[in-house]
Amino acid sequence: MNLTNEKLQELTFMARTIRRHIVEMTAEAGSGHPGGSLSCSDILTALYFNVLRVDPKRPAWSERDRFILSKGHAAPALYAVLAEKGYFPKEELMKLRKTGAMLQGHPDMKGTPGLDMTTGSLGQGLSAANGMALAGKLDKKDYRVYVLLGDGETEEGQVWEAAMASAHYKLDNLTAFVDHNGLQIDGPITQVMSPEKIQDKFKAFGWHVIDIDGHDFNQILEAVEEAKNTKDKPTVIVAKTVKGKGVPFMENIVDWHGKAPSKEQAEEALKAL
Amino acid sequence: MPKVATREAYGQALAELGEEIKDIVVLDADLSKSTKTSVFAKKFPERFFNMGIAEQNLMGTAAGLATCGKIPFASTFAIFAAGRAFEQVRNSICYPQLNVKIAATHAGITVGEDGATHQSVEDIALMRTIPHMTVINPADAEEAKQAVRAAALHKGPVYLRFGRHPVETIFDENYKFEIGKGVILKEGKDVAIIATGVMVGEALKAAKILAGEGINAMVVNISTIKPIDKEVILKAAGCGAIVTAEEHNIIGGLGSAVAEVLAEEKPTPIKRIGIADEFGQSGNPDELLKIYHLTAEDIAKAAKELKGKN
């Protein structure tokens, strides 16, 4: 896809804004998951600011496209995107993980406008996405369902139960992303419990598979178009990403999976962004 | 009246309701002939989804369907619905308060010959600890049928527990099931027997045995384990002694729920009839009820022992 320079700049600027929010909100909360939030920021930005048919004024609009963050610990990225999109005031971001706050540590659809599914316990998002896609087919609606999984998350058996069902029911209104940053809490996924090669496994279950650079907006949007045009099977977009992307001292460092930056580190990160 | 299994009533009720409530969809995990969802599947093939032998995905898919306004009935054996997929039920269904009905058949020890791996005697305990969950354990086919309708009309997650083994008929069509309401089946003043599910028939027989010995027992059916009917329990406590009866581990089920109410509101001597915190074994259902002390005679014996204490 050849995005106009203007559009590309707009998306790049928005992704940078999302990353700044992630750093600020996790620093303020004193906990959270910056690494995996930063790795999927470009994908979420591309979806919410160029793909999804949604209306922040009507979060429950029945014709809307659905998005499920199956790797729910990347909630800061999704919260930042929803706030920038206008679902709720940006001030809420700084109350992340605090008592009584709208923004829970992991997504709670009952508490936050714009969330289509409650997630956080890994492996459960694709099943819910299947349910939404099945309902869409049953009701002959043209909305599409998007779900983002972590690469480490694909170690969960339920993911493959769901992958089997998506293909079995020919859910071509469903697009999954795998945020393939290669790291999980205990180390590189290839060392902890390798799900590699993720692409081959989805393919074996009957999915259409697309490989992209998850930080390249042209590639992300082109893959989404290809998925829309793929009939009779679901599509998975395996996006190569960098954990901690955009913050040099966090990039590819396992430790930044679930650790918040200190105030000083946050300042350093914001300078780099 | 011929004995009918509550799972049979589930299948029939589902097929009838499917006509009336178009949002109902049914999911099964390769057990549709046993859970009786095949009756619905035959009538409404487009609204039936066989998810294969994958219960965690079954629950998650039901959750997704519910977010789009469907009323999913997710069906499988109780041990898999409440046990294997416990966390999916908790996190994907109950935490977001989604409108999913979990229909769990083959509950209890009367599954029989398949043995301990298939005998769910922990599901009531598991399900009632999850916030927002309603837990219903019908006593007979009529109550089961009405409970399925009530569950479909209720907004929010419901766990429905059905048995495989045919049971005594307790209610006729004049009965009006209501979620959260216990029913006094027989008035009495000396001792109260509070029973649930397939044990209600045994409780009524126990009352007859006791009557023969000059003991006037009250019999209460509690089909909604959660939210539990405190009022009827306190009425039963008026008898001064209570025996609970359930086809479930004595830990965490009806007996525990009743004991919690009594301990807080009106301390009363209580004896719990149920599986004594052990695993079952293969065998004929009626024989198993005897071996694990789940018969009318066991209930009557417990009632007499309690009376002796008073």
Coordinates of C-alpha atoms in Angstrom, one line a residue:
Chain A
M1 CA 0.0 0.0 0.0
N2 CA 1.3 3.4 -0.9
L3 CA 0.1 5.8 1.8
T4 CA 0.3 9.4 1.1
N5 CA 3.1 11.2 2.8
E6 CA 0.6 13.2 4.8
K7 CA -1.2 10.0 6.0
L8 CA 2.1 8.3 6.9
Q9 CA 3.2 11.4 8.9
E10 CA -0.2 11.5 10.6
L11 CA 0.0 7.8 11.7
T12 CA 3.7 8.1 12.7
F13 CA 2.9 11.1 14.8
M14 CA -0.1 9.3 16.5
A15 CA 2.0 6.2 17.2
R16 CA 4.6 8.4 18.8
T17 CA 1.9 10.0 20.9
I18 CA 0.6 6.6 22.0
R19 CA 4.2 5.6 23.0
R20 CA 4.6 8.7 25.0
H21 CA 1.3 7.9 26.9
I22 CA 2.5 4.4 27.5
V23 CA 5.7 5.6 29.1
E24 CA 4.0 8.2 31.2
M25 CA 1.1 6.1 32.4
T26 CA 3.1 3.1 33.4
A27 CA 5.6 5.4 35.2
E28 CA 2.8 7.0 37.0
A29 CA 1.2 3.7 37.9
G30 CA 4.5 2.3 39.0
S31 CA 3.7 -1.0 37.3
G32 CA 2.4 -2.4 34.0
H33 CA 3.8 -3.8 30.8
P34 CA 5.6 -1.2 28.7
G35 CA 7.6 -3.6 26.5
G36 CA 4.7 -5.4 24.8
S37 CA 2.7 -2.2 24.7
L38 CA 5.4 -0.4 22.7
S39 CA 5.8 -3.4 20.4
C40 CA 2.1 -3.3 19.3
S41 CA 1.6 0.5 19.2
D42 CA 2.0 0.8 15.4
I43 CA -0.5 -2.0 14.8
L44 CA -3.1 -0.5 17.1
T45 CA -2.6 3.0 15.7
A46 CA -3.0 1.7 12.1
L47 CA -6.2 -0.2 13.1
Y48 CA -7.9 2.5 15.1
F49 CA -6.8 5.5 12.9
N50 CA -7.1 3.9 9.5
V51 CA -9.0 0.7 9.5
L52 CA -11.7 0.1 12.1
R53 CA -15.3 1.2 11.4
V54 CA -16.0 2.5 14.9
D55 CA -17.8 5.5 16.4
P56 CA -16.5 6.7 19.8
K57 CA -19.8 8.4 20.3
R58 CA -21.6 5.0 20.0
P59 CA -19.2 2.5 21.6
A60 CA -22.0 -0.2 21.5
W61 CA -23.0 0.5 17.9
S62 CA -24.0 -3.0 16.6
E63 CA -22.5 -2.5 13.1
R64 CA -19.0 -1.6 14.4
D65 CA -15.9 -3.5 13.7
R66 CA -14.7 -5.4 16.8
F67 CA -11.1 -5.4 18.3
I68 CA -9.9 -7.7 21.0
L69 CA -6.6 -7.3 22.7
S70 CA -6.0 -10.9 23.5
K71 CA -2.6 -10.1 25.0
G72 CA -4.4 -8.0 27.6
H73 CA -1.3 -6.9 29.5
A74 CA -0.6 -4.5 26.6
A75 CA -3.6 -2.6 27.9
P76 CA -1.7 0.7 28.1
A77 CA -1.3 0.8 24.3
L78 CA -5.0 0.2 23.8
Y79 CA -6.1 2.6 26.5
A80 CA -3.9 5.3 24.9
V81 CA -5.4 4.7 21.5
L82 CA -9.0 4.7 22.8
A83 CA -8.4 8.0 24.7
E84 CA -6.8 9.6 21.6
K85 CA -9.8 8.4 19.6
G86 CA -12.1 10.1 22.0
Y87 CA -13.8 7.3 23.9
F88 CA -12.9 8.9 27.3
P89 CA -10.9 11.8 28.6
K90 CA -7.1 11.5 28.4
E91 CA -6.8 12.4 32.1
E92 CA -8.0 8.9 32.8
L93 CA -4.7 7.5 31.5
M94 CA -2.8 8.8 34.4
K95 CA -5.1 6.9 36.8
L96 CA -4.2 3.6 35.3
R97 CA -4.1 0.7 37.8
K98 CA -5.2 3.0 40.7
T99 CA -8.1 2.1 43.0
G100 CA -11.4 3.1 41.7
A101 CA -10.0 3.9 38.2
M102 CA -11.8 3.2 35.0
L103 CA -8.6 1.7 33.5
Q104 CA -7.9 -1.6 35.2
G105 CA -4.5 -3.4 34.9
H106 CA -6.0 -5.5 32.2
P107 CA -9.0 -4.6 30.0
D108 CA -12.4 -4.8 31.7
M109 CA -15.2 -4.2 29.1
K110 CA -17.7 -3.3 31.8
G111 CA -15.6 -0.4 33.0
T112 CA -14.1 1.2 29.9
P113 CA -16.0 2.6 26.9
G114 CA -14.7 1.2 23.6
L115 CA -13.5 -2.2 24.9
D116 CA -15.2 -5.1 23.0
M117 CA -13.9 -7.8 25.3
T118 CA -12.5 -8.4 28.8
T119 CA -9.0 -10.0 28.5
G120 CA -5.9 -10.5 30.5
S121 CA -5.7 -14.2 31.1
L122 CA -3.7 -15.3 28.1
G123 CA -5.2 -17.5 25.4
Q124 CA -8.8 -16.4 25.6
G125 CA -9.1 -13.6 23.0
L126 CA -9.3 -15.6 19.8
S127 CA -12.2 -17.7 21.1
A128 CA -14.2 -14.6 21.8
A129 CA -13.3 -13.2 18.4
N130 CA -14.6 -16.4 16.9
G131 CA -17.9 -15.9 18.7
M132 CA -18.2 -12.4 17.4
A133 CA -17.4 -13.5 13.9
L134 CA -19.9 -16.3 14.0
A135 CA -22.6 -13.9 15.2
G136 CA -21.7 -11.6 12.3
K137 CA -22.1 -14.4 9.8
L138 CA -25.4 -15.5 11.5
D139 CA -26.9 -12.0 11.4
K140 CA -25.5 -11.4 7.9
K141 CA -23.7 -8.3 9.1
D142 CA -20.6 -6.9 7.3
Y143 CA -18.6 -5.9 10.4
R144 CA -15.1 -7.4 10.7
V145 CA -13.4 -8.8 13.8
Y146 CA -9.7 -8.1 14.7
V147 CA -7.8 -9.7 17.4
L148 CA -4.2 -9.2 18.6
L149 CA -2.3 -12.1 20.2
G150 CA 1.2 -12.2 21.7
D151 CA 3.7 -14.7 20.3
G152 CA 4.3 -16.1 23.7
E153 CA 0.6 -16.3 24.1
T154 CA 0.4 -18.9 21.4
E155 CA 1.9 -21.4 23.9
E156 CA -1.6 -21.6 25.4
G157 CA -3.6 -24.6 24.1
Q158 CA -6.9 -22.7 23.9
V159 CA -5.3 -20.6 21.1
W160 CA -5.1 -23.7 18.9
E161 CA -8.6 -24.9 19.9
A162 CA -9.8 -21.5 18.7
A163 CA -7.6 -21.5 15.6
M164 CA -9.0 -24.9 14.5
A165 CA -12.6 -23.5 15.0
S166 CA -11.9 -20.2 13.0
A167 CA -10.8 -22.2 10.0
H168 CA -13.5 -24.9 10.5
Y169 CA -16.2 -22.3 10.4
K170 CA -14.5 -20.4 7.5
L171 CA -14.4 -17.1 9.4
D172 CA -13.1 -14.8 6.7
N173 CA -14.5 -11.9 8.6
L174 CA -11.9 -12.5 11.2
T175 CA -8.3 -11.2 11.1
A176 CA -5.7 -12.1 13.8
F177 CA -2.4 -10.3 14.4
V178 CA 0.4 -12.0 16.2
D179 CA 2.7 -9.4 17.8
H180 CA 5.9 -11.3 17.2
N181 CA 8.4 -9.6 19.4
G182 CA 10.2 -12.8 20.3
L183 CA 10.3 -12.3 24.1
Q184 CA 8.2 -13.4 27.1
I185 CA 8.6 -12.9 30.8
D186 CA 11.2 -15.6 31.4
G187 CA 13.2 -14.9 28.2
P188 CA 13.2 -15.4 24.4
I189 CA 10.2 -17.5 23.3
T190 CA 12.5 -19.9 21.5
Q191 CA 14.1 -20.7 24.8
V192 CA 11.1 -20.7 27.2
M193 CA 8.7 -22.9 25.0
S194 CA 9.1 -22.3 21.4
P195 CA 5.9 -22.0 19.4
E196 CA 8.0 -21.5 16.3
K197 CA 7.3 -21.5 13.5
I198 CA 4.0 -19.8 14.3
Q199 CA 3.3 -19.2 10.7
D200 CA 3.4 -22.9 9.8
K201 CA 1.2 -23.8 12.7
F202 CA -1.6 -21.4 11.6
K203 CA -1.2 -22.5 8.0
A204 CA -1.6 -26.1 9.1
F205 CA -4.8 -25.2 10.8
G206 CA -6.1 -23.8 7.5
W207 CA -5.4 -20.1 7.9
H208 CA -4.2 -17.6 5.3
V209 CA -0.9 -16.3 6.6
I210 CA 0.8 -13.0 5.9
D211 CA 4.3 -12.0 7.2
I212 CA 5.0 -8.4 7.8
D213 CA 7.2 -5.8 9.6
G214 CA 4.9 -4.7 12.4
H215 CA 6.4 -1.3 12.5
D216 CA 5.8 -0.4 8.8
F217 CA 2.4 1.2 8.3
N218 CA 2.4 0.4 4.6
Q219 CA 2.8 -3.3 5.3
I220 CA 0.3 -3.3 8.1
L221 CA -2.4 -1.7 6.0
E222 CA -1.6 -3.7 2.9
A223 CA -1.9 -6.9 5.0
V224 CA -5.3 -5.8 6.3
E225 CA -6.5 -5.2 2.8
E226 CA -5.3 -8.7 1.7
A227 CA -7.1 -10.2 4.7
K228 CA -10.4 -8.4 3.7
N229 CA -10.0 -9.9 0.2
T230 CA -9.3 -13.4 1.4
K231 CA -12.5 -15.5 1.2
D232 CA -13.5 -18.7 3.1
K233 CA -10.7 -18.7 5.5
P234 CA -9.4 -16.5 8.4
T235 CA -6.2 -14.5 8.0
V236 CA -3.4 -14.2 10.5
I237 CA -0.9 -11.4 10.1
V238 CA 2.3 -12.4 11.8
A239 CA 4.0 -9.0 12.5
K240 CA 7.7 -9.0 13.3
T241 CA 8.1 -6.4 16.0
V242 CA 10.6 -5.1 18.6
K243 CA 9.7 -5.3 22.2
G244 CA 10.1 -1.9 23.8
K245 CA 10.1 -0.3 20.3
G246 CA 11.0 3.4 20.3
V247 CA 12.7 3.5 23.7
P248 CA 16.3 2.6 23.1
F249 CA 17.1 1.3 26.6
M250 CA 14.0 -0.9 26.5
E251 CA 14.3 -2.4 23.0
N252 CA 14.7 -6.2 23.0
I253 CA 15.3 -6.3 26.7
V254 CA 13.3 -9.1 28.4
D255 CA 13.2 -7.2 31.8
W256 CA 11.0 -4.5 30.3
H257 CA 8.1 -7.0 29.8
G258 CA 6.5 -6.2 33.1
K259 CA 8.4 -3.4 34.8
A260 CA 7.5 0.3 34.9
P261 CA 10.1 3.0 34.3
S262 CA 11.1 5.2 37.1
K263 CA 10.5 9.0 36.8
E264 CA 14.0 9.5 35.6
Q265 CA 13.8 6.6 33.1
A266 CA 10.5 7.9 31.9
E267 CA 12.1 11.3 31.2
E268 CA 14.9 9.7 29.3
A269 CA 12.4 7.6 27.3
L270 CA 10.3 10.6 26.4
K271 CA 13.4 12.4 25.1
A272 CA 14.1 9.5 22.8
L273 CA 10.5 9.3 21.5
Chain B
M1 CA -45.2 -41.4 36.6
P2 CA -42.3 -42.7 34.6
K3 CA -38.8 -41.5 35.6
V4 CA -37.2 -39.0 33.3
A5 CA -33.7 -37.6 33.3
T6 CA -33.3 -33.8 33.6
R7 CA -31.0 -33.8 30.6
E8 CA -34.0 -35.0 28.4
A9 CA -36.0 -32.1 29.7
Y10 CA -33.1 -29.7 28.8
G11 CA -33.1 -30.9 25.2
Q12 CA -36.8 -30.5 24.8
A13 CA -37.0 -27.2 26.5
L14 CA -34.2 -25.9 24.3
A15 CA -35.9 -26.9 21.1
E16 CA -39.2 -25.3 22.2
L17 CA -37.5 -22.1 23.3
G18 CA -35.5 -21.9 20.1
E19 CA -38.8 -21.2 18.3
E20 CA -39.8 -18.5 20.6
I21 CA -36.5 -16.8 21.3
K22 CA -34.6 -16.3 18.1
D23 CA -31.4 -15.1 19.8
I24 CA -30.8 -18.5 21.4
V25 CA -27.8 -20.3 19.9
V26 CA -26.5 -23.6 21.2
L27 CA -22.9 -24.8 21.4
D28 CA -21.7 -28.3 22.2
A29 CA -18.4 -30.1 22.6
D30 CA -19.0 -33.3 20.6
L31 CA -21.6 -34.6 23.1
S32 CA -24.8 -33.4 21.5
K33 CA -26.4 -36.8 21.6
S34 CA -25.7 -37.2 25.3
T35 CA -26.4 -33.6 26.3
K36 CA -29.6 -33.7 24.1
T37 CA -28.7 -30.5 22.3
S38 CA -29.0 -32.7 19.2
V39 CA -32.8 -32.1 19.4
F40 CA -32.1 -28.3 19.0
A41 CA -29.5 -28.9 16.3
K42 CA -31.9 -30.9 14.2
K43 CA -34.5 -28.1 14.3
F44 CA -32.2 -25.1 14.1
P45 CA -29.0 -26.3 12.3
E46 CA -27.8 -22.7 11.5
R47 CA -28.0 -21.8 15.2
F48 CA -26.1 -24.8 16.5
F49 CA -22.3 -24.9 16.7
N50 CA -20.4 -28.0 17.4
M51 CA -17.1 -26.8 18.8
G52 CA -15.5 -30.2 19.0
I53 CA -13.7 -31.6 22.0
A54 CA -12.4 -28.2 23.1
E55 CA -14.3 -26.9 26.2
Q56 CA -12.1 -23.8 26.8
N57 CA -12.8 -22.5 23.3
L58 CA -16.5 -23.5 23.7
M59 CA -16.8 -21.1 26.7
G60 CA -14.8 -18.3 25.0
T61 CA -16.8 -18.6 21.8
A62 CA -20.1 -18.4 23.8
A63 CA -18.8 -15.3 25.5
G64 CA -18.1 -13.7 22.1
L65 CA -21.5 -14.6 20.8
A66 CA -23.1 -13.0 23.9
T67 CA -21.3 -9.7 23.3
C68 CA -23.2 -9.6 20.0
G69 CA -26.7 -10.0 21.6
K70 CA -27.0 -13.8 21.3
I71 CA -28.1 -16.0 24.2
P72 CA -25.7 -18.9 24.0
F73 CA -26.3 -22.2 25.7
A74 CA -22.9 -23.8 26.1
S75 CA -23.4 -27.5 26.7
T76 CA -21.1 -30.3 27.8
F77 CA -20.7 -32.7 30.8
A78 CA -20.5 -30.9 34.2
I79 CA -17.0 -32.0 35.0
F80 CA -15.7 -30.3 31.8
A81 CA -18.0 -27.3 31.9
A82 CA -17.2 -26.4 35.5
G83 CA -13.8 -28.1 35.9
R84 CA -11.8 -28.0 32.7
A85 CA -13.1 -24.6 31.6
F86 CA -13.4 -23.0 35.0
E87 CA -11.1 -20.1 34.3
Q88 CA -12.7 -19.3 31.0
V89 CA -16.1 -19.3 32.7
R90 CA -14.7 -17.0 35.4
N91 CA -12.7 -14.6 33.2
S92 CA -14.4 -14.6 29.8
I93 CA -18.0 -15.0 31.0
C94 CA -18.7 -14.0 34.6
Y95 CA -16.2 -11.1 35.1
P96 CA -17.7 -9.3 32.1
Q97 CA -21.2 -10.4 33.1
L98 CA -22.0 -11.9 29.7
N99 CA -25.3 -13.5 29.0
V100 CA -24.1 -17.1 28.6
K101 CA -26.0 -20.1 29.9
I102 CA -23.8 -23.0 30.8
A103 CA -25.8 -26.2 30.6
A104 CA -23.9 -29.0 32.4
T105 CA -25.3 -32.5 32.0
H106 CA -24.1 -35.8 33.5
A107 CA -23.5 -34.2 36.9
G108 CA -23.1 -36.2 40.1
I109 CA -22.1 -39.7 40.8
T110 CA -25.1 -41.2 39.0
V111 CA -23.3 -40.9 35.7
G112 CA -22.4 -44.3 36.9
E113 CA -20.3 -46.7 34.9
D114 CA -17.9 -44.1 33.4
G115 CA -16.4 -43.7 36.9
A116 CA -14.7 -41.0 38.8
T117 CA -13.2 -39.0 35.9
H118 CA -16.7 -38.3 34.6
Q119 CA -18.6 -37.9 37.9
S120 CA -18.8 -34.2 38.7
V121 CA -19.2 -33.8 42.4
E122 CA -17.4 -30.5 42.7
D123 CA -19.2 -28.3 40.2
I124 CA -21.7 -26.6 42.5
A125 CA -18.8 -25.5 44.8
L126 CA -16.8 -24.2 41.9
M127 CA -19.5 -22.3 40.2
R128 CA -21.0 -20.7 43.2
T129 CA -17.7 -19.0 44.2
I130 CA -17.7 -16.9 41.0
P131 CA -19.3 -13.5 41.3
H132 CA -22.4 -12.8 39.1
M133 CA -23.0 -16.5 38.6
T134 CA -26.4 -18.0 39.2
V135 CA -26.4 -21.7 40.0
I136 CA -29.5 -23.9 39.4
N137 CA -29.8 -27.6 40.1
P138 CA -33.3 -28.8 39.1
A139 CA -35.0 -31.7 40.9
D140 CA -37.0 -33.2 38.1
A141 CA -37.8 -32.9 34.4
E142 CA -40.6 -30.3 34.9
E143 CA -38.4 -28.1 37.1
A144 CA -35.6 -28.6 34.6
K145 CA -37.8 -27.5 31.7
Q146 CA -39.0 -24.4 33.6
A147 CA -35.4 -23.6 34.7
V148 CA -34.2 -23.6 31.2
R149 CA -36.8 -21.0 30.3
A150 CA -36.1 -18.9 33.3
A151 CA -32.3 -19.0 32.5
A152 CA -32.9 -17.9 29.0
L153 CA -35.0 -14.9 30.2
H154 CA -32.5 -14.0 33.0
K155 CA -29.8 -11.5 32.1
G156 CA -26.4 -12.7 33.0
P157 CA -24.5 -16.0 33.4
V158 CA -26.3 -19.0 34.6
Y159 CA -25.0 -22.5 35.4
L160 CA -27.7 -25.2 34.9
R161 CA -26.9 -28.7 36.3
F162 CA -28.6 -31.7 34.8
G163 CA -28.3 -35.4 35.4
R164 CA -28.0 -38.4 33.1
H165 CA -30.0 -40.9 35.3
P166 CA -33.8 -40.8 35.2
V167 CA -35.3 -39.4 38.4
E168 CA -38.7 -39.3 40.2
T169 CA -41.3 -36.8 39.1
I170 CA -41.8 -34.2 41.8
F171 CA -43.7 -31.4 40.1
D172 CA -46.5 -31.1 37.6
E173 CA -47.3 -28.3 35.1
N174 CA -49.0 -26.2 37.8
Y175 CA -45.6 -25.7 39.4
K176 CA -44.0 -22.2 39.0
F177 CA -40.3 -22.2 39.1
E178 CA -38.6 -19.0 40.1
I179 CA -34.9 -18.3 40.2
G180 CA -33.8 -17.9 43.9
K181 CA -36.9 -19.4 45.4
G182 CA -36.9 -22.6 47.5
V183 CA -40.1 -24.6 47.9
I184 CA -41.5 -26.4 50.9
L185 CA -42.7 -29.7 49.5
K186 CA -44.0 -31.1 52.8
E187 CA -44.7 -29.2 56.0
G188 CA -43.3 -30.6 59.2
K189 CA -42.1 -29.6 62.6
D190 CA -39.6 -32.1 64.1
V191 CA -36.7 -31.9 61.6
A192 CA -36.2 -30.3 58.2
I193 CA -34.6 -32.0 55.1
I194 CA -33.3 -29.6 52.6
A195 CA -32.5 -31.3 49.3
T196 CA -31.4 -30.4 45.8
G197 CA -31.4 -32.1 42.4
V198 CA -31.9 -35.8 42.2
M199 CA -31.8 -36.1 46.1
V200 CA -35.2 -34.4 46.4
G201 CA -37.0 -37.6 45.6
E202 CA -34.9 -39.4 48.2
A203 CA -35.7 -36.7 50.7
L204 CA -39.5 -37.2 50.2
K205 CA -39.0 -40.9 50.7
A206 CA -37.0 -40.3 53.9
A207 CA -39.9 -38.1 55.3
K208 CA -42.2 -41.1 54.8
I209 CA -39.7 -43.4 56.6
L210 CA -39.5 -40.9 59.5
A211 CA -43.3 -40.5 59.6
G212 CA -43.5 -44.2 60.2
E213 CA -41.4 -43.7 63.3
G214 CA -43.5 -40.8 64.5
I215 CA -41.1 -38.0 63.3
N216 CA -42.8 -35.2 61.3
A217 CA -40.2 -34.0 58.8
M218 CA -40.4 -30.8 56.7
V219 CA -39.0 -31.3 53.1
V220 CA -37.6 -28.4 51.2
N221 CA -36.5 -28.3 47.6
I222 CA -33.7 -25.8 46.9
S223 CA -32.9 -25.8 43.2
T224 CA -31.2 -22.4 43.1
I225 CA -28.0 -22.8 45.1
K226 CA -27.0 -19.3 44.3
P227 CA -28.6 -16.9 45.1
I228 CA -29.9 -19.1 47.9
D229 CA -33.3 -18.6 49.5
K230 CA -32.5 -17.5 53.0
E231 CA -36.1 -17.1 54.0
V232 CA -37.0 -20.8 53.3
I233 CA -33.8 -22.0 55.1
L234 CA -34.7 -19.9 58.2
K235 CA -38.2 -21.4 58.1
A236 CA -36.7 -24.8 58.0
A237 CA -34.5 -23.9 60.9
G238 CA -37.7 -23.4 62.9
C239 CA -37.8 -27.3 63.1
G240 CA -34.6 -27.1 65.3
A241 CA -32.5 -29.5 63.2
I242 CA -31.6 -29.7 59.5
V243 CA -30.4 -32.4 57.2
T244 CA -29.1 -31.4 53.8
A245 CA -29.0 -33.8 50.9
E246 CA -27.1 -33.4 47.6
E247 CA -25.4 -35.5 45.0
H248 CA -22.2 -33.5 45.4
N249 CA -19.2 -33.3 47.6
I250 CA -20.3 -32.3 51.1
I251 CA -17.7 -29.6 50.8
G252 CA -18.8 -26.4 49.1
G253 CA -22.3 -27.4 47.8
L254 CA -25.8 -27.1 49.1
G255 CA -24.9 -28.3 52.6
S256 CA -22.2 -25.7 52.9
A257 CA -24.4 -22.9 51.5
V258 CA -27.2 -23.8 54.0
A259 CA -24.6 -24.0 56.9
E260 CA -23.3 -20.5 55.9
V261 CA -26.8 -19.0 56.2
L262 CA -27.5 -20.8 59.5
A263 CA -24.2 -19.9 61.1
E264 CA -24.7 -16.3 60.4
E265 CA -28.5 -16.0 61.0
K266 CA -29.8 -18.8 63.2
P267 CA -27.3 -21.4 64.4
T268 CA -29.0 -24.8 64.1
P269 CA -27.7 -28.4 64.3
I270 CA -27.1 -29.6 60.8
K271 CA -26.0 -32.9 59.2
R272 CA -24.9 -32.9 55.6
I273 CA -25.6 -35.9 53.3
G274 CA -23.5 -36.0 50.2
I275 CA -20.3 -37.5 48.8
A276 CA -17.9 -37.6 51.9
D277 CA -15.0 -35.8 50.2
E278 CA -13.9 -38.7 48.2
F279 CA -13.8 -39.8 44.5
G280 CA -16.4 -42.1 43.1
Q281 CA -16.0 -45.4 41.2
S282 CA -17.6 -47.2 38.3
G283 CA -20.9 -48.9 38.9
N284 CA -24.7 -49.0 38.5
P285 CA -26.1 -45.6 39.5
D286 CA -28.5 -47.0 42.0
E287 CA -25.8 -49.1 43.6
L288 CA -23.5 -46.1 43.8
L289 CA -26.2 -44.1 45.6
K290 CA -26.2 -46.9 48.2
I291 CA -22.4 -47.3 48.5
Y292 CA -21.9 -43.5 48.9
H293 CA -24.8 -43.2 51.4
L294 CA -27.1 -41.1 49.3
T295 CA -30.4 -42.9 49.9
A296 CA -33.6 -42.1 51.7
E297 CA -32.5 -44.5 54.5
D298 CA -29.3 -42.5 54.9
I299 CA -31.2 -39.3 55.1
A300 CA -33.7 -40.7 57.6
K301 CA -30.8 -42.1 59.8
A302 CA -29.1 -38.7 59.8
A303 CA -32.4 -37.0 60.9
K304 CA -32.9 -39.5 63.7
E305 CA -29.3 -38.9 64.9
L306 CA -29.8 -35.2 65.0
K307 CA -33.1 -35.6 66.8
G308 CA -31.3 -37.7 69.4
K309 CA -28.8 -34.8 69.9
N310 CA -31.6 -32.3 70.7

